[in-house]
Amino acid sequence: MTGSNDRIGSSTVGVSTPAVELSGITKAFPGVIANDRISLRALRGEVLCLLGENGAGKSTLMSILSGLYQPDAGSIRIDGREVRIGSPRDGRELGIGMVYQHLSLIPTLTVLENLMLGSNPGIVLDEVRARARLGDLAARLGVHVDADVRVGALSLGQQQHVEIIKALWKDSTVLILDEPTSMLTPQGIEELQKVLLGLKASGLAIIFITHKLHEAIAIGDRVVALRQGRVVGELGPEVLRTGTPHEIQGRIVEVMFGEDPTRGPQIAELREDLAAERSDARTRLEGSPEILRLDGVSAPGARGQHGIEGATFVVREGEVLGVAGVDGNGQRALAEAIAGQRRSSVGTIHLGGEEVTNLSVGARQRLGLRYVTDDRLHEGVVGRYAVGLNFVLKRIGDEPFWRKGTIDRKAIETTARSLITEFDVRTPSPATPIGKLSGGNIQKALLARELSFDPRVVVFHKPTHGLDVKTIAAVRDRIRALAARGVGVIVISTDLDELIDLSDRVAVLFAGRIVGVVENGPQAATRIGELLVGGEAAA
Amino acid sequence: MSEAAGRTAVNPRRADGLIGRIGLALGPILLAFLTTAVLLAILGRDPVAFYRDILLAGVLRPSGLQDSITRMAPVLLVGAGLIVSFRASLWNLGADGQYLLAVAFVAGVGSRVIGDLPPVLGWVVLAVAAMLIAGAWTFVPALLKARYGLNEIVTTLMMSFIGIAIANVLIKGPLKGDEMVPQTFVYPEGTMLWDLPGTTIHVGVVAALVVVVLVHLVLTRTSLGTRLDVLGANPRAAVHMGIDVPRLIVVAFFLSGALIGLAAASDIMGIFGYVRADWDPGYGLKVVPLVFLAGLNVIAFIPIAAFFGVLSIGGDYATRKADLPSDFILVFIGLLFLFMIVTQYVSARRARGEPVLPAWFRRTLPARDATEGDGG
Ligand SMILES: Nc1ncnc2c1ncn2[C@@H]1O[C@H](COP(=O)(O)OP(=O)(O)OP(=O)(O)O)[C@@H](O)[C@H]1O
Ligand SMILES: [Mg+2]
């Protein structure tokens, strides 16, 4: 706590004065009150975890604190002083650093340029010092970041690292992280947690938004839950530090959703016997026909990213094949090669016995191939189009949404309404531009689009990132149900628990190569971990 | 870009919807009028007289009004052509080359063959040919863009220069008539497009209106329109959605060029009947700001095209009378574009609830407090 004084820069501020105090913050958007008289305080030397279902208003609240949005009502105090934060720049000057949920880096600039942009007011940019600082912060996060690669060429996980480094770049009093771990591997998350604990000890106030309960328990001193724009509960250290993790998770879920968590296995994290459920795979898939086959497929990667080399595997009808690996090891190249967005230079791809190697994206879609991209904002949706139109963007021109070549808005709206209900997409209306939805709700809409219209093979790339615990459970159930109907499924994820939960087999991707395939079962997690490490050793 | 700004103005507390959009279009026009007036005053001309002359020659005199309406036709068609490509974020800046090549053909070849063709059919054949020629002139930039991702701004401009040069070479050479001056033959008596009864407005103007309404329907109702919009909004999404992007690029450019070629056919067969070398109305760049002013919406572009018609017909007269070069009217158009960008920037910031004035300026103002209670 004593270390905080040099950051406060004013001896009149007592230790007990909250670093941040929000009172009565209200923010309405067309058709929804995102924040409804929210009051919240964050103390120095404390990690405050902000939890809540998708669309609860977390990102909005934090964007108000960072200066991106202006509240309709309410006041903000920083170190006891009332302030008006007119822009993110004002926010930075007040010592508020933020990692936004949706990455805000400029893709055409290099990593170093992006980092120096936000910080350096002078004309002469001190590149040498910036490089040193980048190296230092990267080392603390335990990651390697190439300073001179264009950000657009990085995987989303790597971009997330840069984003975190950017928030740490300038010493801040308040550090806000909006789902900073959604793209990271378990090791990455551990390193981040260490860094945050270090920062906390030096007197920062940290506000951490996450959907992963165990993260909240591991680093949170306090948990505040939002629901429908309001604060619905708070758990202090006394709760977070007593009982088994399982019990604490139960408590958190209870305040988040206001209901008894023991009713049914709705929350993925609360389930314990994950692997066992899938271990009957061998018998179940016996004799099931091949639906997707890759033979020696190689495809180039974007600059600074791995492509894939010699990918060979088979997915059977009804099978879930997981793909594990650190983000940036060829996941995107693999997914895009299957989807047809990236032409493979060598090898062949068969879909249900038919060769599709040279078919276009659209032709493969018509054969029943679906790809749920991990880049929902830049690729998966058109942000300024209505939710409804986004549902049918992969079927432009098809009946019944286009009749005799002209658009049938009624038909689109009808379908949209039923998908919105079925997938619980929280949106004011089907006509709302999809970019206005909360991150998790955009993800739900994306999944709704791909899971409908009778797929035969679905490639999921980080299918549950940004979803709340309840929705994750629902989505995983849907993926299982999909497989049970005979669909071939590939799940690419950095989240090992997710892969264990879903897969029949897990392929491990390292540096663009599949270094091993593991049958799911009791020892699977250990084996996958070994392969990941082994791949690293072999490289 | 202006379309995006139009659509993001969703904050209900701000001027919104139709009124907001009209304001967004009228505001810059008023500002441009005011600034031009100041400029005129500085140049020692009487701004009031200048604007009165524009109004007089462009609207109030019957012949002026008819000329203004006639002038709309090429502007409408060129504008529709630009909108088709701009909506897909394909920047066809080569309209002048596309236009003039079609002009050279319709004037040079058309004047020779029109007499031998059955009346209405002759016009249709020449118009289709003009569309094919101007459309084909986009192939090189379109293919370079589709196949190699080359920047079409550079390639369309280059092809435009080449197209203009070729058109002039043709008009001075193979397509020259037998006068001494470098110009084509003139359309024979009675072969020009008919005028509407009792007017000097040719039927090409009506055709142009019909065509732009059709273009609007295609852009807003059909799958092609949706595909163009998706490509324009987010090329990566377009690929992801399974749109055949290279093909779409070629189609969009071709349609764009074809509409511009139709403008050429309408001008030659409806108004001029011939063309002389080195003539270039330069529609391409003049129309660019106007289509943005219309938010890349073809219907919204119709009144703007009418406005432009008045401005150029009335402006011809007013500048001559005020002893200014006729290009002075371009000053107005330039200012218009400038104010348009500023207005949209400001309204986009307001819609997001951000302060409009820069921070250094705000600090010099008294703190805004409870007086700013427009919403909460
Ligand atoms: N710019 C915006 N325009 C209109 N509505 C918005 C905007 N931003 C957020 N909303 C709405 O406000 C509500 C809260 O969104 P917010 O992004 O704060 O949720 P969240 O708690 O961060 O959810 P998630 O966990 O999915 O990220 C949602 O209903 C969303 O649709
Ligand atoms: Mg959020």
mmCIF file of N, CA and C in Angstrom, chain A residues 57-126:
data_model
loop_
_atom_site.group_PDB
_atom_site.id
_atom_site.type_symbol
_atom_site.label_atom_id
_atom_site.label_comp_id
_atom_site.label_asym_id
_atom_site.label_seq_id
_atom_site.Cartn_x
_atom_site.Cartn_y
_atom_site.Cartn_z
ATOM 1 N N GLY A 57 -24.022 -5.107 -19.244
ATOM 2 C CA GLY A 57 -23.633 -3.706 -19.195
ATOM 3 C C GLY A 57 -22.217 -3.471 -18.705
ATOM 4 N N LYS A 58 -21.414 -4.506 -18.640
ATOM 5 C CA LYS A 58 -20.055 -4.386 -18.116
ATOM 6 C C LYS A 58 -19.180 -3.498 -19.003
ATOM 7 N N SER A 59 -19.163 -3.828 -20.273
ATOM 8 C CA SER A 59 -18.292 -3.069 -21.181
ATOM 9 C C SER A 59 -18.728 -1.617 -21.267
ATOM 10 N N THR A 60 -20.030 -1.407 -21.264
ATOM 11 C CA THR A 60 -20.525 -0.033 -21.330
ATOM 12 C C THR A 60 -20.037 0.760 -20.133
ATOM 13 N N LEU A 61 -20.159 0.167 -18.961
ATOM 14 C CA LEU A 61 -19.752 0.864 -17.741
ATOM 15 C C LEU A 61 -18.269 1.216 -17.789
ATOM 16 N N MET A 62 -17.478 0.267 -18.223
ATOM 17 C CA MET A 62 -16.040 0.514 -18.252
ATOM 18 C C MET A 62 -15.659 1.491 -19.357
ATOM 19 N N SER A 63 -16.424 1.476 -20.459
ATOM 20 C CA SER A 63 -16.146 2.440 -21.523
ATOM 21 C C SER A 63 -16.493 3.854 -21.070
ATOM 22 N N ILE A 64 -17.440 3.955 -20.159
ATOM 23 C CA ILE A 64 -17.751 5.267 -19.585
ATOM 24 C C ILE A 64 -16.593 5.716 -18.712
ATOM 25 N N LEU A 65 -16.060 4.780 -17.934
ATOM 26 C CA LEU A 65 -14.950 5.128 -17.054
ATOM 27 C C LEU A 65 -13.708 5.503 -17.862
ATOM 28 N N SER A 66 -13.530 4.856 -19.004
ATOM 29 C CA SER A 66 -12.323 5.147 -19.786
ATOM 30 C C SER A 66 -12.486 6.393 -20.655
ATOM 31 N N GLY A 67 -13.717 6.906 -20.757
ATOM 32 C CA GLY A 67 -13.928 8.120 -21.534
ATOM 33 C C GLY A 67 -14.448 7.884 -22.932
ATOM 34 N N LEU A 68 -14.655 6.622 -23.312
ATOM 35 C CA LEU A 68 -15.147 6.337 -24.658
ATOM 36 C C LEU A 68 -16.610 6.746 -24.821
ATOM 37 N N TYR A 69 -17.421 6.465 -23.810
ATOM 38 C CA TYR A 69 -18.821 6.887 -23.824
ATOM 39 C C TYR A 69 -19.037 7.943 -22.738
ATOM 40 N N GLN A 70 -20.047 8.765 -22.957
ATOM 41 C CA GLN A 70 -20.461 9.730 -21.942
ATOM 42 C C GLN A 70 -21.721 9.222 -21.259
ATOM 43 N N PRO A 71 -21.753 9.266 -19.933
ATOM 44 C CA PRO A 71 -22.957 8.786 -19.247
ATOM 45 C C PRO A 71 -24.101 9.779 -19.426
ATOM 46 N N ASP A 72 -25.345 9.270 -19.361
ATOM 47 C CA ASP A 72 -26.500 10.170 -19.396
ATOM 48 C C ASP A 72 -26.666 10.846 -18.044
ATOM 49 N N ALA A 73 -26.322 10.126 -16.993
ATOM 50 C CA ALA A 73 -26.415 10.693 -15.649
ATOM 51 C C ALA A 73 -25.400 9.991 -14.768
ATOM 52 N N GLY A 74 -25.134 10.608 -13.626
ATOM 53 C CA GLY A 74 -24.203 9.997 -12.687
ATOM 54 C C GLY A 74 -22.886 10.729 -12.656
ATOM 55 N N SER A 75 -22.068 10.384 -11.669
ATOM 56 C CA SER A 75 -20.807 11.090 -11.543
ATOM 57 C C SER A 75 -19.659 10.113 -11.316
ATOM 58 N N ILE A 76 -18.485 10.582 -11.656
ATOM 59 C CA ILE A 76 -17.280 9.773 -11.523
ATOM 60 C C ILE A 76 -16.288 10.531 -10.644
ATOM 61 N N ARG A 77 -15.769 9.842 -9.659
ATOM 62 C CA ARG A 77 -14.698 10.435 -8.863
ATOM 63 C C ARG A 77 -13.449 9.596 -9.009
ATOM 64 N N ILE A 78 -12.339 10.266 -9.267
ATOM 65 C CA ILE A 78 -11.046 9.596 -9.283
ATOM 66 C C ILE A 78 -10.265 10.145 -8.104
ATOM 67 N N ASP A 79 -9.818 9.272 -7.219
ATOM 68 C CA ASP A 79 -9.113 9.705 -6.009
ATOM 69 C C ASP A 79 -9.889 10.784 -5.277
ATOM 70 N N GLY A 80 -11.184 10.644 -5.246
ATOM 71 C CA GLY A 80 -12.013 11.558 -4.478
ATOM 72 C C GLY A 80 -12.395 12.837 -5.203
ATOM 73 N N ARG A 81 -11.821 13.059 -6.371
ATOM 74 C CA ARG A 81 -12.084 14.295 -7.080
ATOM 75 C C ARG A 81 -13.066 14.012 -8.199
ATOM 76 N N GLU A 82 -14.120 14.815 -8.282
ATOM 77 C CA GLU A 82 -15.093 14.574 -9.351
ATOM 78 C C GLU A 82 -14.512 15.010 -10.696
ATOM 79 N N VAL A 83 -14.660 14.143 -11.682
ATOM 80 C CA VAL A 83 -14.075 14.452 -12.987
ATOM 81 C C VAL A 83 -15.093 14.194 -14.086
ATOM 82 N N ARG A 84 -14.831 14.841 -15.207
ATOM 83 C CA ARG A 84 -15.607 14.563 -16.412
ATOM 84 C C ARG A 84 -14.621 14.043 -17.437
ATOM 85 N N ILE A 85 -14.855 12.850 -17.900
ATOM 86 C CA ILE A 85 -13.892 12.222 -18.800
ATOM 87 C C ILE A 85 -14.450 12.276 -20.211
ATOM 88 N N GLY A 86 -13.981 13.253 -20.969
ATOM 89 C CA GLY A 86 -14.594 13.545 -22.268
ATOM 90 C C GLY A 86 -14.151 12.636 -23.387
ATOM 91 N N SER A 87 -13.003 11.996 -23.224
ATOM 92 C CA SER A 87 -12.483 11.158 -24.300
ATOM 93 C C SER A 87 -11.498 10.171 -23.695
ATOM 94 N N PRO A 88 -11.171 9.103 -24.431
ATOM 95 C CA PRO A 88 -10.175 8.161 -23.904
ATOM 96 C C PRO A 88 -8.856 8.854 -23.599
ATOM 97 N N ARG A 89 -8.564 9.920 -24.322
ATOM 98 C CA ARG A 89 -7.334 10.637 -24.037
ATOM 99 C C ARG A 89 -7.405 11.304 -22.664
ATOM 100 N N ASP A 90 -8.550 11.942 -22.380
ATOM 101 C CA ASP A 90 -8.740 12.500 -21.036
ATOM 102 C C ASP A 90 -8.542 11.401 -19.995
ATOM 103 N N GLY A 91 -9.125 10.240 -20.299
ATOM 104 C CA GLY A 91 -9.041 9.110 -19.379
ATOM 105 C C GLY A 91 -7.592 8.731 -19.117
ATOM 106 N N ARG A 92 -6.823 8.629 -20.200
ATOM 107 C CA ARG A 92 -5.415 8.259 -20.032
ATOM 108 C C ARG A 92 -4.689 9.280 -19.189
ATOM 109 N N GLU A 93 -5.011 10.555 -19.411
ATOM 110 C CA GLU A 93 -4.330 11.587 -18.632
ATOM 111 C C GLU A 93 -4.680 11.493 -17.157
ATOM 112 N N LEU A 94 -5.880 10.972 -16.859
ATOM 113 C CA LEU A 94 -6.267 10.791 -15.458
ATOM 114 C C LEU A 94 -5.716 9.485 -14.887
ATOM 115 N N GLY A 95 -4.947 8.751 -15.689
ATOM 116 C CA GLY A 95 -4.341 7.529 -15.192
ATOM 117 C C GLY A 95 -5.223 6.303 -15.326
ATOM 118 N N ILE A 96 -6.103 6.316 -16.308
ATOM 119 C CA ILE A 96 -6.966 5.153 -16.522
ATOM 120 C C ILE A 96 -6.514 4.420 -17.786
ATOM 121 N N GLY A 97 -6.071 3.204 -17.609
ATOM 122 C CA GLY A 97 -5.650 2.397 -18.764
ATOM 123 C C GLY A 97 -6.693 1.329 -19.002
ATOM 124 N N MET A 98 -6.980 1.046 -20.265
ATOM 125 C CA MET A 98 -8.024 0.058 -20.524
ATOM 126 C C MET A 98 -7.660 -0.877 -21.672
ATOM 127 N N VAL A 99 -7.933 -2.161 -21.432
ATOM 128 C CA VAL A 99 -7.875 -3.150 -22.510
ATOM 129 C C VAL A 99 -9.311 -3.377 -22.951
ATOM 130 N N TYR A 100 -9.634 -2.944 -24.164
ATOM 131 C CA TYR A 100 -11.011 -3.072 -24.630
ATOM 132 C C TYR A 100 -11.319 -4.508 -25.009
ATOM 133 N N GLN A 101 -12.600 -4.848 -24.892
ATOM 134 C CA GLN A 101 -13.027 -6.205 -25.226
ATOM 135 C C GLN A 101 -12.743 -6.522 -26.695
ATOM 136 N N HIS A 102 -13.072 -5.570 -27.543
ATOM 137 C CA HIS A 102 -12.778 -5.773 -28.949
ATOM 138 C C HIS A 102 -11.554 -4.964 -29.288
ATOM 139 N N LEU A 103 -10.604 -5.657 -29.837
ATOM 140 C CA LEU A 103 -9.280 -5.088 -29.962
ATOM 141 C C LEU A 103 -9.328 -3.770 -30.715
ATOM 142 N N SER A 104 -8.549 -2.836 -30.220
ATOM 143 C CA SER A 104 -8.634 -1.487 -30.769
ATOM 144 C C SER A 104 -7.332 -1.071 -31.431
ATOM 145 N N LEU A 105 -6.481 -2.040 -31.745
ATOM 146 C CA LEU A 105 -5.207 -1.692 -32.368
ATOM 147 C C LEU A 105 -5.427 -1.378 -33.840
ATOM 148 N N ILE A 106 -4.473 -0.654 -34.408
ATOM 149 C CA ILE A 106 -4.581 -0.310 -35.829
ATOM 150 C C ILE A 106 -3.838 -1.365 -36.629
ATOM 151 N N PRO A 107 -4.565 -2.133 -37.445
ATOM 152 C CA PRO A 107 -3.965 -3.318 -38.066
ATOM 153 C C PRO A 107 -2.832 -3.013 -39.046
ATOM 154 N N THR A 108 -2.860 -1.818 -39.650
ATOM 155 C CA THR A 108 -1.842 -1.553 -40.665
ATOM 156 C C THR A 108 -0.533 -1.033 -40.061
ATOM 157 N N LEU A 109 -0.548 -0.715 -38.786
ATOM 158 C CA LEU A 109 0.694 -0.270 -38.143
ATOM 159 C C LEU A 109 1.376 -1.451 -37.466
ATOM 160 N N THR A 110 2.685 -1.299 -37.225
ATOM 161 C CA THR A 110 3.396 -2.373 -36.542
ATOM 162 C C THR A 110 3.066 -2.322 -35.052
ATOM 163 N N VAL A 111 3.480 -3.379 -34.364
ATOM 164 C CA VAL A 111 3.267 -3.459 -32.930
ATOM 165 C C VAL A 111 3.851 -2.231 -32.239
ATOM 166 N N LEU A 112 5.088 -1.924 -32.590
ATOM 167 C CA LEU A 112 5.765 -0.811 -31.918
ATOM 168 C C LEU A 112 5.050 0.513 -32.200
ATOM 169 N N GLU A 113 4.661 0.700 -33.444
ATOM 170 C CA GLU A 113 3.972 1.944 -33.803
ATOM 171 C C GLU A 113 2.672 2.089 -33.027
ATOM 172 N N ASN A 114 1.949 0.986 -32.914
ATOM 173 C CA ASN A 114 0.707 1.024 -32.149
ATOM 174 C C ASN A 114 0.957 1.427 -30.705
ATOM 175 N N LEU A 115 2.005 0.864 -30.127
ATOM 176 C CA LEU A 115 2.279 1.143 -28.723
ATOM 177 C C LEU A 115 2.697 2.596 -28.532
ATOM 178 N N MET A 116 3.469 3.103 -29.497
ATOM 179 C CA MET A 116 3.981 4.461 -29.331
ATOM 180 C C MET A 116 2.910 5.505 -29.618
ATOM 181 N N LEU A 117 1.941 5.122 -30.439
ATOM 182 C CA LEU A 117 0.851 6.027 -30.782
ATOM 183 C C LEU A 117 0.136 6.575 -29.561
ATOM 184 N N GLY A 118 -0.263 5.658 -28.713
ATOM 185 C CA GLY A 118 -1.111 6.045 -27.600
ATOM 186 C C GLY A 118 -0.386 6.845 -26.542
ATOM 187 N N SER A 119 0.960 6.794 -26.566
ATOM 188 C CA SER A 119 1.657 7.280 -25.388
ATOM 189 C C SER A 119 2.432 8.549 -25.616
ATOM 190 N N ASN A 120 2.958 8.712 -26.815
ATOM 191 C CA ASN A 120 3.980 9.735 -26.958
ATOM 192 C C ASN A 120 3.430 11.044 -27.495
ATOM 193 N N PRO A 121 3.385 12.053 -26.702
ATOM 194 C CA PRO A 121 2.852 13.306 -27.181
ATOM 195 C C PRO A 121 3.880 14.091 -27.998
ATOM 196 N N GLY A 122 5.150 13.786 -27.830
ATOM 197 C CA GLY A 122 6.190 14.562 -28.503
ATOM 198 C C GLY A 122 6.236 14.261 -29.985
ATOM 199 N N ILE A 123 7.038 15.021 -30.697
ATOM 200 C CA ILE A 123 7.134 14.815 -32.130
ATOM 201 C C ILE A 123 8.169 13.736 -32.419
ATOM 202 N N VAL A 124 9.265 13.791 -31.713
ATOM 203 C CA VAL A 124 10.296 12.778 -31.907
ATOM 204 C C VAL A 124 9.938 11.565 -31.060
ATOM 205 N N LEU A 125 9.679 10.469 -31.712
ATOM 206 C CA LEU A 125 9.312 9.275 -30.976
ATOM 207 C C LEU A 125 10.588 8.564 -30.547
ATOM 208 N N ASP A 126 10.655 8.278 -29.292
ATOM 209 C CA ASP A 126 11.861 7.653 -28.787
ATOM 210 C C ASP A 126 11.780 6.151 -28.977
#
